[in-house]
XYZ file of C-alpha atoms in Angstrom:
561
model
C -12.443 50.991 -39.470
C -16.357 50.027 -38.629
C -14.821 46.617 -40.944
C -12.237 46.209 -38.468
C -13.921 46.687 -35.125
C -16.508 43.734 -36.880
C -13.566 41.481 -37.708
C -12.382 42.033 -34.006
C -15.914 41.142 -32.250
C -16.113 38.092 -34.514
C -12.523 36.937 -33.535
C -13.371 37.703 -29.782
C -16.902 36.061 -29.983
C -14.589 32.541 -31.683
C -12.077 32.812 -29.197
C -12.850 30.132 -27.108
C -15.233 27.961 -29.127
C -14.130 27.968 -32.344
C -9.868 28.525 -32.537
C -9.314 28.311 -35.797
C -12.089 31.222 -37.046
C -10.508 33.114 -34.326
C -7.022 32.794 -35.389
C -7.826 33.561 -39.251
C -9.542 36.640 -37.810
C -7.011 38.447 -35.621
C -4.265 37.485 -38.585
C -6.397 39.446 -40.857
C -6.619 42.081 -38.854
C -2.849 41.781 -38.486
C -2.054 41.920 -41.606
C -4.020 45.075 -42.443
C -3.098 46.955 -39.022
C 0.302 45.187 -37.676
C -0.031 47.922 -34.471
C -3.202 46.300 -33.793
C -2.099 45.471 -29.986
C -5.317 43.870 -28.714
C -5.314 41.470 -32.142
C -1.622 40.645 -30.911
C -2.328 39.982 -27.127
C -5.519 37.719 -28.062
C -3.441 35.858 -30.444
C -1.060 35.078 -27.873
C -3.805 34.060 -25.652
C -4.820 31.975 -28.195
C -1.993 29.733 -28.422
C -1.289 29.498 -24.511
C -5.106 27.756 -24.555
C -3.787 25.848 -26.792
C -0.174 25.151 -25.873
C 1.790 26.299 -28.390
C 4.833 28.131 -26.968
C 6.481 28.169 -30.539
C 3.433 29.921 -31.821
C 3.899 32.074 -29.378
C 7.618 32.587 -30.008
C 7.299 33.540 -33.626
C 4.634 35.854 -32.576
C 6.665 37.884 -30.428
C 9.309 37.641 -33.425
C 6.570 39.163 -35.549
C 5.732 41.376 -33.328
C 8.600 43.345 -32.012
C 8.599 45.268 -35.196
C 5.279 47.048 -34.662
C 4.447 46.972 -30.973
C 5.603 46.700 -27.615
C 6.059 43.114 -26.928
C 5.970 43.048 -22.853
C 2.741 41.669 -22.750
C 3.593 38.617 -25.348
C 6.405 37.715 -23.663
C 4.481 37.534 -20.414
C 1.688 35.267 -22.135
C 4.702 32.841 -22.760
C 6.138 32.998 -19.675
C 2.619 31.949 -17.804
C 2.454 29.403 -20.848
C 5.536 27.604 -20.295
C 4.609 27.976 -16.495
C 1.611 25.968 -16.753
C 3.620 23.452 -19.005
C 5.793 23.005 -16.197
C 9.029 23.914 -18.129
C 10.263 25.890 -15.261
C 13.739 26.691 -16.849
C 12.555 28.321 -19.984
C 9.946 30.192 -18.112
C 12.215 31.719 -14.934
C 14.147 33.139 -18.451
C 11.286 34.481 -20.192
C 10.017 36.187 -16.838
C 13.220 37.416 -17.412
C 13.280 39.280 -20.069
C 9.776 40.663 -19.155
C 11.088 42.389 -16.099
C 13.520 43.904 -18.303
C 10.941 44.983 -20.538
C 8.292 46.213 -18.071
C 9.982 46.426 -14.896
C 10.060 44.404 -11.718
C 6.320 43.372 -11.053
C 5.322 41.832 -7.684
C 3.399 39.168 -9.417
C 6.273 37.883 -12.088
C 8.839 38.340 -9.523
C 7.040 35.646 -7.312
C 6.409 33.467 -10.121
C 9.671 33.525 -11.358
C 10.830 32.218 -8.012
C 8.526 29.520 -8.055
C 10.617 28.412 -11.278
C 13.466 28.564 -9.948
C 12.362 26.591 -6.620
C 11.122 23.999 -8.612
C 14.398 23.786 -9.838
C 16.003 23.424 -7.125
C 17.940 26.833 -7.418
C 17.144 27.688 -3.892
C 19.861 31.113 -4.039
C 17.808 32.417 -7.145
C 14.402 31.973 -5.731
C 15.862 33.671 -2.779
C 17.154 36.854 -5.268
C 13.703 36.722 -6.764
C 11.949 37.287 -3.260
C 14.424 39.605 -1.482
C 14.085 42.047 -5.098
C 10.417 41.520 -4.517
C 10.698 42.699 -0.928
C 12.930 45.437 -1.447
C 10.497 46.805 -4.042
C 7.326 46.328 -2.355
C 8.184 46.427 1.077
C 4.330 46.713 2.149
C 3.085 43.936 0.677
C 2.945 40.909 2.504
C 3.902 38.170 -0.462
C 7.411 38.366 0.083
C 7.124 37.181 3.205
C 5.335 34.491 2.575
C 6.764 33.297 -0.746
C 10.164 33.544 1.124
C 8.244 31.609 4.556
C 7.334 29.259 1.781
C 11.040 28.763 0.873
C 12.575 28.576 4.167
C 10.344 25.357 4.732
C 12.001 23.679 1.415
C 15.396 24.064 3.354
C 14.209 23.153 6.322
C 14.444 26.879 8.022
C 11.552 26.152 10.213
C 11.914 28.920 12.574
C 12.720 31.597 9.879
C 9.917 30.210 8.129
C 7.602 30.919 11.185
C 8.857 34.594 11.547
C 8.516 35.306 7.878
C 4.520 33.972 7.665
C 4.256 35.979 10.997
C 5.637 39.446 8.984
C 2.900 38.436 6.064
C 0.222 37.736 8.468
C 0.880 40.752 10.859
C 0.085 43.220 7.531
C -2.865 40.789 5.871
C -4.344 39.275 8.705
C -5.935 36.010 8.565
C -5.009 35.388 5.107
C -6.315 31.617 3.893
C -2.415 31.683 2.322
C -0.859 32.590 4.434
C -2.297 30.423 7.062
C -1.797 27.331 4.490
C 1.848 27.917 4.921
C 1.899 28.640 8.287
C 0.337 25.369 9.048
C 2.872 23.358 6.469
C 5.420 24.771 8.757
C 3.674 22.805 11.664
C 3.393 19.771 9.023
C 7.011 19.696 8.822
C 8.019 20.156 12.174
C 5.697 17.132 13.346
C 2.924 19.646 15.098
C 0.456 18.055 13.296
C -2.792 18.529 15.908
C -1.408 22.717 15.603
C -1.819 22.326 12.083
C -5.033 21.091 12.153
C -6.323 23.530 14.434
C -4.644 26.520 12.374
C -6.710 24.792 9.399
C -9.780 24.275 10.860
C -9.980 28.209 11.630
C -8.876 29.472 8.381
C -11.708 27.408 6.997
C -14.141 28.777 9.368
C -13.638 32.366 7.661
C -13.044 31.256 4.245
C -15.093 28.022 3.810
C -15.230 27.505 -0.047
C -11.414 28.062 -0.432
C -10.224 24.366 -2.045
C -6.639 24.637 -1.326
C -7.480 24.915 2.657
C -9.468 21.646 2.244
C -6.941 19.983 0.488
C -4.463 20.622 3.182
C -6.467 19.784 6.153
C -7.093 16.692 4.325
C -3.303 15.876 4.070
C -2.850 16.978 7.807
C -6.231 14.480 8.633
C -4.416 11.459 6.786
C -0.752 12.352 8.372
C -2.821 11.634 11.435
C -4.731 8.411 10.279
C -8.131 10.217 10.337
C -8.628 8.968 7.511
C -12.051 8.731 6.926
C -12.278 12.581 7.784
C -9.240 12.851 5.288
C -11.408 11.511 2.667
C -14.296 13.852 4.025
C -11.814 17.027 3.437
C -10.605 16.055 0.068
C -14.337 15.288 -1.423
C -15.173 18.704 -0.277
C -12.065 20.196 -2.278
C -13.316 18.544 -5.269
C -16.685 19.899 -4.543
C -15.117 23.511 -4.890
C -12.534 22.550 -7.361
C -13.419 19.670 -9.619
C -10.265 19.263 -11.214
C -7.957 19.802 -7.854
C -4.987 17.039 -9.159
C -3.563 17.539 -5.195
C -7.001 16.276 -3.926
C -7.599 13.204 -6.307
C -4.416 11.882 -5.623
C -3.980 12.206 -2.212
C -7.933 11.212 -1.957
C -6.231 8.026 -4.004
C -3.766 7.439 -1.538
C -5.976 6.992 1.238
C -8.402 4.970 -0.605
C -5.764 2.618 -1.590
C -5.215 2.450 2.229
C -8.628 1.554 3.484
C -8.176 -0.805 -0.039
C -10.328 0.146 -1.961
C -8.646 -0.098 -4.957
C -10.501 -0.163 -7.844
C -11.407 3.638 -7.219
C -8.157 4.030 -5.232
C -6.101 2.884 -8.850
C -8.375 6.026 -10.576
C -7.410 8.682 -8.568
C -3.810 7.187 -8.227
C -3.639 8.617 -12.161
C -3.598 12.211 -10.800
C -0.216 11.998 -9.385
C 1.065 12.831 -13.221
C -0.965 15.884 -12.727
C 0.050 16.885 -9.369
C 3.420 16.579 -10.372
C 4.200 14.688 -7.205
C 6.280 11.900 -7.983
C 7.487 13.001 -11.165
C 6.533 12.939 -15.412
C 5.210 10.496 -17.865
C 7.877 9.692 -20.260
C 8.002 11.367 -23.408
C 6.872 8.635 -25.758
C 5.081 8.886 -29.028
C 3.556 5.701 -28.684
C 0.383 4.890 -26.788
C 0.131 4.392 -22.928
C -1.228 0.951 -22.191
C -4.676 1.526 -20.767
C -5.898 -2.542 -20.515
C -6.184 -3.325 -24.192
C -5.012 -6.691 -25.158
C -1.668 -7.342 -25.457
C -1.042 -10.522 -27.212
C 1.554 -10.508 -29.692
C 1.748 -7.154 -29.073
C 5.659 -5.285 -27.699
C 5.236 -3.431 -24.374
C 7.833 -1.787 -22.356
C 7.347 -1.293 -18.546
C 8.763 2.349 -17.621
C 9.934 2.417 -13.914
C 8.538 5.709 -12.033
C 8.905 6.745 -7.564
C 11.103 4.911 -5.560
C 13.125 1.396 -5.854
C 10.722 0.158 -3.372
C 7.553 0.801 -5.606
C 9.226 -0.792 -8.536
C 10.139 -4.041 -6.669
C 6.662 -4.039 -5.252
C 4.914 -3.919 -8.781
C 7.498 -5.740 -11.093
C 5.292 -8.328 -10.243
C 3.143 -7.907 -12.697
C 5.301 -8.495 -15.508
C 4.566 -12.596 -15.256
C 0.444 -11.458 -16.030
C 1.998 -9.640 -19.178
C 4.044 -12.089 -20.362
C 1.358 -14.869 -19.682
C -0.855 -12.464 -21.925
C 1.155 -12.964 -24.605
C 2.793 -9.956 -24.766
C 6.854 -9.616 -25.270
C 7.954 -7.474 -22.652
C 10.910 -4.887 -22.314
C 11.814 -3.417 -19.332
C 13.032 -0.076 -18.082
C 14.034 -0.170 -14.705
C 16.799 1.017 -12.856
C 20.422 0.114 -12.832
C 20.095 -1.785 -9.467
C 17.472 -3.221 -10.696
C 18.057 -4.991 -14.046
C 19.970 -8.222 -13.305
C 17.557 -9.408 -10.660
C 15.026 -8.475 -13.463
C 16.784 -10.396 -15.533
C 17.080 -13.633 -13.751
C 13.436 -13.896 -12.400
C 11.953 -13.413 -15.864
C 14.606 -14.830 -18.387
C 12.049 -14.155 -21.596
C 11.829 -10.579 -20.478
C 14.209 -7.571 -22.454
C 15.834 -5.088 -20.294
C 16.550 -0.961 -21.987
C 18.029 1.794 -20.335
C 16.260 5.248 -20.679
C 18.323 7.111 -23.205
C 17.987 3.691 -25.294
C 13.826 3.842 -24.708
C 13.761 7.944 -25.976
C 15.632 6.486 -29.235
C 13.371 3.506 -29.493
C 10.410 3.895 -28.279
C 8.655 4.762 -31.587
C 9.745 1.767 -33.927
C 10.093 -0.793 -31.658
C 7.073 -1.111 -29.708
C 3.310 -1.064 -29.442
C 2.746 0.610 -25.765
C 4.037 2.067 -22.929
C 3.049 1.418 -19.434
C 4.121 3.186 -16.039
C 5.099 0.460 -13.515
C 2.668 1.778 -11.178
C -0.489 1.574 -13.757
C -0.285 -2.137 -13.994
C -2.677 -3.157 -10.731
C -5.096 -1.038 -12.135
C -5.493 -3.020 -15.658
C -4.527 -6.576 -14.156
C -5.560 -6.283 -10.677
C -7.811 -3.835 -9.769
C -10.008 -5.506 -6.886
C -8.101 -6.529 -3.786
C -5.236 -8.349 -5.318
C -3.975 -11.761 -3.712
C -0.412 -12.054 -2.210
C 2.015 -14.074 -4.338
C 5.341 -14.759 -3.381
C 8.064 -15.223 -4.215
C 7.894 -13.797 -7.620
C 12.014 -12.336 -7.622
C 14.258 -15.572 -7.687
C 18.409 -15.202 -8.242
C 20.655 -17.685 -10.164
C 22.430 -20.324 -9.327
C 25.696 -18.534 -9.695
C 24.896 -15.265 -7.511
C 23.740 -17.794 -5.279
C 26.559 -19.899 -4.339
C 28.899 -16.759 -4.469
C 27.243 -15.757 -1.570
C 26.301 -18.671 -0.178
C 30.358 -18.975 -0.103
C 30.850 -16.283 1.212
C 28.277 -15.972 4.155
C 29.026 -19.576 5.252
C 32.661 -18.349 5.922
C 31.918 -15.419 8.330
C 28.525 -17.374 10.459
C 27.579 -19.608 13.605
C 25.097 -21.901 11.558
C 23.699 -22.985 15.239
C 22.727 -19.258 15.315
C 19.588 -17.090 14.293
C 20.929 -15.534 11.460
C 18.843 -11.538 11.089
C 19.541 -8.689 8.406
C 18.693 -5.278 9.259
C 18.014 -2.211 7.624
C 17.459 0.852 10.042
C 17.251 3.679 7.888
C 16.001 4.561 4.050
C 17.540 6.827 1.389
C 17.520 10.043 1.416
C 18.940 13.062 -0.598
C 21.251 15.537 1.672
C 20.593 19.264 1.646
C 16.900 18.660 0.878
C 14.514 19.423 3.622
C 11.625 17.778 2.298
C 13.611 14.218 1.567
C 15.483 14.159 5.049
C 11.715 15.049 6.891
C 10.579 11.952 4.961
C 13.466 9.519 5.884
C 13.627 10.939 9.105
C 10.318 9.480 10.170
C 10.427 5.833 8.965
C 13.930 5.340 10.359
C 15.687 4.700 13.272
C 19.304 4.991 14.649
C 21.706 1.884 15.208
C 21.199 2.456 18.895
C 17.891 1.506 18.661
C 18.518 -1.554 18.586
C 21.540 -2.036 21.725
C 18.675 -3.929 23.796
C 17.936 -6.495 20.823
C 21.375 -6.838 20.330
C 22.161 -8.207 23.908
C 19.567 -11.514 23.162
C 21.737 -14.326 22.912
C 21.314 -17.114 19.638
C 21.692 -14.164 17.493
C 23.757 -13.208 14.698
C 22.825 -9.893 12.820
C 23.469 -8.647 9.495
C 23.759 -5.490 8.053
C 21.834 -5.332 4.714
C 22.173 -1.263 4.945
C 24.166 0.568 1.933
C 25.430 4.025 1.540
C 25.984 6.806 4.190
C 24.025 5.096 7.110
C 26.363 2.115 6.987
C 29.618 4.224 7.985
C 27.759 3.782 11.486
C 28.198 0.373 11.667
C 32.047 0.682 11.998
C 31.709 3.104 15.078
C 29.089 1.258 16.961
C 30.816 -0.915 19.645
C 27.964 -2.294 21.240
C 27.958 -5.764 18.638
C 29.452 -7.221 16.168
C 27.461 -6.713 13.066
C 28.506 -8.242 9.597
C 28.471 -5.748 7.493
C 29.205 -7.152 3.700
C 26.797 -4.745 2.379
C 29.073 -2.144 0.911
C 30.265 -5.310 -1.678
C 26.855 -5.465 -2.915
C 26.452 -4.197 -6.499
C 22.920 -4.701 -7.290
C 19.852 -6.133 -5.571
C 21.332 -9.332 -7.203
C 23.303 -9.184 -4.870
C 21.302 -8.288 -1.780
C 18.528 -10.747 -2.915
C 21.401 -14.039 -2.450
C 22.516 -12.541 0.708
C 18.721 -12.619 1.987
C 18.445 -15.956 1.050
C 21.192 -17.008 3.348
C 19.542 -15.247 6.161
C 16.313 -16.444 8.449
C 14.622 -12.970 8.849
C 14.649 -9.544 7.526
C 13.805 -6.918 9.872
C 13.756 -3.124 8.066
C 12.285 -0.178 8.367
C 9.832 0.808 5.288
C 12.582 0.628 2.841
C 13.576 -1.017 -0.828
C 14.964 -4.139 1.125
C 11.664 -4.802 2.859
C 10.180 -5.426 -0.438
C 12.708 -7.196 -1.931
C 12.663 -9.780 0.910
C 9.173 -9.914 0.959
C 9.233 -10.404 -2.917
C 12.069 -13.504 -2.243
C 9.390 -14.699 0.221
C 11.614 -14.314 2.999
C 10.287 -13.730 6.614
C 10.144 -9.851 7.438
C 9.498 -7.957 10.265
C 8.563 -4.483 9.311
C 9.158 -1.668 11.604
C 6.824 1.259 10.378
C 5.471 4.543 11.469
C 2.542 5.976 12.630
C 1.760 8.180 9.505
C 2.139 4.565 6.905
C 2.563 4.466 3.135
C -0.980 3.641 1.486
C 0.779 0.367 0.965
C 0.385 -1.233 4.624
C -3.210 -0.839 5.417
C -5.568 1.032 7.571
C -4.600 -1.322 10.394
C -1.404 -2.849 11.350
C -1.077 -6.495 9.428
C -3.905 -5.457 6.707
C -1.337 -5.581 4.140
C -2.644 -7.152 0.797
C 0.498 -7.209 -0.993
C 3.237 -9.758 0.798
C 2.162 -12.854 2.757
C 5.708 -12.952 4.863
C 6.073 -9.492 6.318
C 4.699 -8.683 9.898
C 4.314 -5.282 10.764
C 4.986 -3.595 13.872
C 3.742 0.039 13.809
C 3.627 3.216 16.098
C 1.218 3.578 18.037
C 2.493 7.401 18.809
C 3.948 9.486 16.432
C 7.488 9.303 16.453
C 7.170 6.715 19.071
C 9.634 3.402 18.461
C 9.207 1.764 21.960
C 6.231 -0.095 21.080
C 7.635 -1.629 17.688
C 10.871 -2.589 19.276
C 9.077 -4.345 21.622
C 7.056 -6.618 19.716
C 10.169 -7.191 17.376
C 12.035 -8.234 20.622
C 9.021 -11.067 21.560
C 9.283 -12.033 17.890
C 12.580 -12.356 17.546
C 12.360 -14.149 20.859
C 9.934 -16.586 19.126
C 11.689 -17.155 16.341
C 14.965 -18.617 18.881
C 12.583 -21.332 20.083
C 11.161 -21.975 16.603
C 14.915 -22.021 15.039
């Protein structure tokens, strides 16, 4: 026995700086005592440092013979947690609970999964079991709060954090959530305030910084912003939340060679979604000529118009260059870099080891080709000859040529049924009806560039005559030789605005208060298009002021035309 305790202190005493002795340790053990519960826990713990989830597995396999296995099977659910493979661990929390019972703790963890999955009715389960069986504790109300925000139950949401709060008072969480319900009803300056007194009694809690950093930058305080987030990282070095959104608002006040650094934490942050699963190397800058690269497409359609750009640097390095980008995407690709190869995702999983050298992430390539303040250059998307004269065909038929000839995008995408999404759109768009007063100026003949749902409005709106052949277009091939035919572009911050601005085609940006890191500090800072003017709130949810200077430009432009 005295052998065995010995063999135990030297696997514990290994544990965490050298594995491998550790391992060989608590197997011996293992195999001499297989009830030797401790040997079997620390094992487990042992392979979550170290990520293995099938080690884990056929550990628990092992296992089950000799001892109770609860435990294990909780080490792999917090494993695959961490891993962010939310499916297989809302299963294994699972079978835990039906192991050792319903636990306040696993129950609310297990919801997370399935939130992050977008199972909204199972999270809910998850909560309302966790209420029933711990009706005094205040996490159910606030995991549930927390939930009611993702579907946009604001006032639920408010009553819930109020239950939590009214048994834990003044709880740094709880307050976080409480003000993320301001966030998302636009009560921004309440959020703030809410903030700013939670950190008062709980000053070195990194989370609470991190927030009232976000709720600084929603309200272009920027420079406090960046304040709140370096005083995050103070507390919590490796706080992914804080370095990217500390990225985004250096990017904004553009300075982007530190900006492009802390841009790399979005993988970690798990904002804007994964790296691909590739076993070949990222591209981090290392030369490329002669060399096969594939550009992976990652955010929105917007962001990978904006930086496609960079593919003529990487061809002009010598490199042969695939492309992965989507659907809509690929013919305009096609046509404004003929050299280029185009893939389609399944096609890239399949290929990606034989075929070529490195990956890189659309959005990593400023940050190796252009990481000081990079120049405008437009146009850099051009269409062919044929999509051009189909359209040219077919816009000459249905125009005045003696008039101004605008396209107009109002709204951006958005996905329906999801809170956070339609809170996003919401706030860079307008409705149609906007626009009645800039409709009535005469010399005018407007266009609608505007696809999908929002476009249904243009058949019900009685007030002009918009020509709507938008609903015909199949890809931005398409768009991109209708904006050619037109004189102006005037959009909300949307995937046309870019792709006019990459066709070098006058735009007249309306944006919001709260602006993408993309636009600048200050209105008309933009680094990235030479044709766009911007027109941006000067109030939060405020259009008056950017319709107005649109109607004087647009005015201009008559006399000009």
């Amino acid at each position: 026995m005295q052998d065995l305790n010995r063999l135990f202190k030297q696997a514990v005493s290994a544990h965490n700086a050298r594995p491998e002795e550790a391992e060989r340790c608590y197997l011996a053990i293992l195999q001499r005592v297989p009830t030797h519960s401790d040997s079997w826990h620390n094992l487990a713990m042992l392979y979550k440092q170290q990520r293995k989830h099938e080690s884990i597995i056929h550990l628990i396999e092992n296992a089950s013979a000799h001892v109770n296995v609860s435990s294990l099977v909780l080490v792999l659910a917090e494993s695959l947690l961490e891993d962010d493979l939310w499916a297989e661990a809302a299963a294994m929390f699972g079978e835990y609970h039906q192991l050792a019972g319903l636990q306040l703790n696993t129950l609310s963890l297990q919801g997370k999964c399935y939130t992050e999955l977008e199972q909204y009715d199972k999270a809910f389960d998850c909560y309302q079991q966790a209420l029933s069986s711990f009706p005094d504790s205040p996490i159910p109300y606030a995991r549930l709060a927390s939930l009611c925000i993702e579907l946009g139950e604001y006032a639920q949401s408010n009553q819930l954090i109020e239950q939590a709060l009214s048994i834990q008072k003044d709880d740094p969480e709880f307050s976080m959530i409480k003000a993320m319900n301001y966030r998302y009803q636009d009560r921004w300056f309440e959020a703030e305030q809410l903030l700013e007194k939670a950190l008062a009694k709980a000053p070195n809690e990194a989370g609470i910084w991190c927030d009232y950093g976000i709720v600084l930058q929603g309200q272009q305080k920027l420079h406090a912003a960046i304040n709140a987030f370096e005083k995050a990282l103070s507390l919590s070095p490796k706080h992914a939340l804080a370095h990217w959104n500390r990225g985004l608002v250096l990017l904004q006040l553009g300075k982007f060679k530190e900006g492009w650094i802390e841009y790399e934490w979005r993988w970690r942050a798990g904002i804007n979604g994964y790296l691909p699963e590739l076993s070949i190397p990222r591209w981090k800058g290392e030369n490329l000529n002669g060399k096969q690269v594939v550009i992976t497409d990652e955010q929105g359609l917007g962001d990978c118009l904006q930086f496609v750009r960079y593919v003529a640097q990487l061809i002009h390095s010598g490199a042969s260059v695939t492309v992965c980008m989507p659907a809509p995407m690929q013919s305009l690709v096609k046509m404004s870099w003929p050299i280029v190869n185009l893939i389609n995702k399944p096609d890239l999983k399949l290929q990606g080891t034989s075929k070529f050298d490195y990956y890189c992430p659309v959005m990593d390539l400023p940050r190796w080709l252009d990481e000081d303040r990079p120049a405008p250059f437009s146009p850099y998307l051009t269409v062919d000859e044929v999509q051009l004269r189909k359209w040219t065909e077919r816009f000459s038929a249905i125009v005045s040529m003696a008039n101004l000839q605008i396209g107009l995008v109002w709204q951006g995408s958005r996905r329906k049924g999801y809170a956070r999404s339609e809170w996003l759109d919401n706030r860079r768009s307008l409705k149609l009806q906007n626009f009645a007063e800039l409709f009535e100026i005469e010399g005018v003949e407007w266009h609608s560039l505007q696809k999908g749902a929002a476009s249904e409005i243009v058949h019900v709106f009685n007030k002009v005559q918009l020509h709507h052949l938008a609903d015909e277009f199949d890809s931005f091939a398409d768009t991109a030789a209708y904006i050619l035919q037109l004189d102006v572009v005037v959009a909300v911050d949307t995937a046309v605005a870019h792709l006019a601005a990459a066709l070098g085609k006058k735009v007249f940006l309306l944006n919001r208060l709260d602006t993408d890191w993309r636009w600048g500090e200050h209105p008309g800072e933009t680094c990235w298009y030479s044709t766009i003017t911007e027109f941006r709130q000067s109030k939060m949810g405020d259009w008056s002021l950017p319709l107005s200077m649109l109607k004087t430009a647009i005015q201009k432009e008559i006399k000009k035309f």
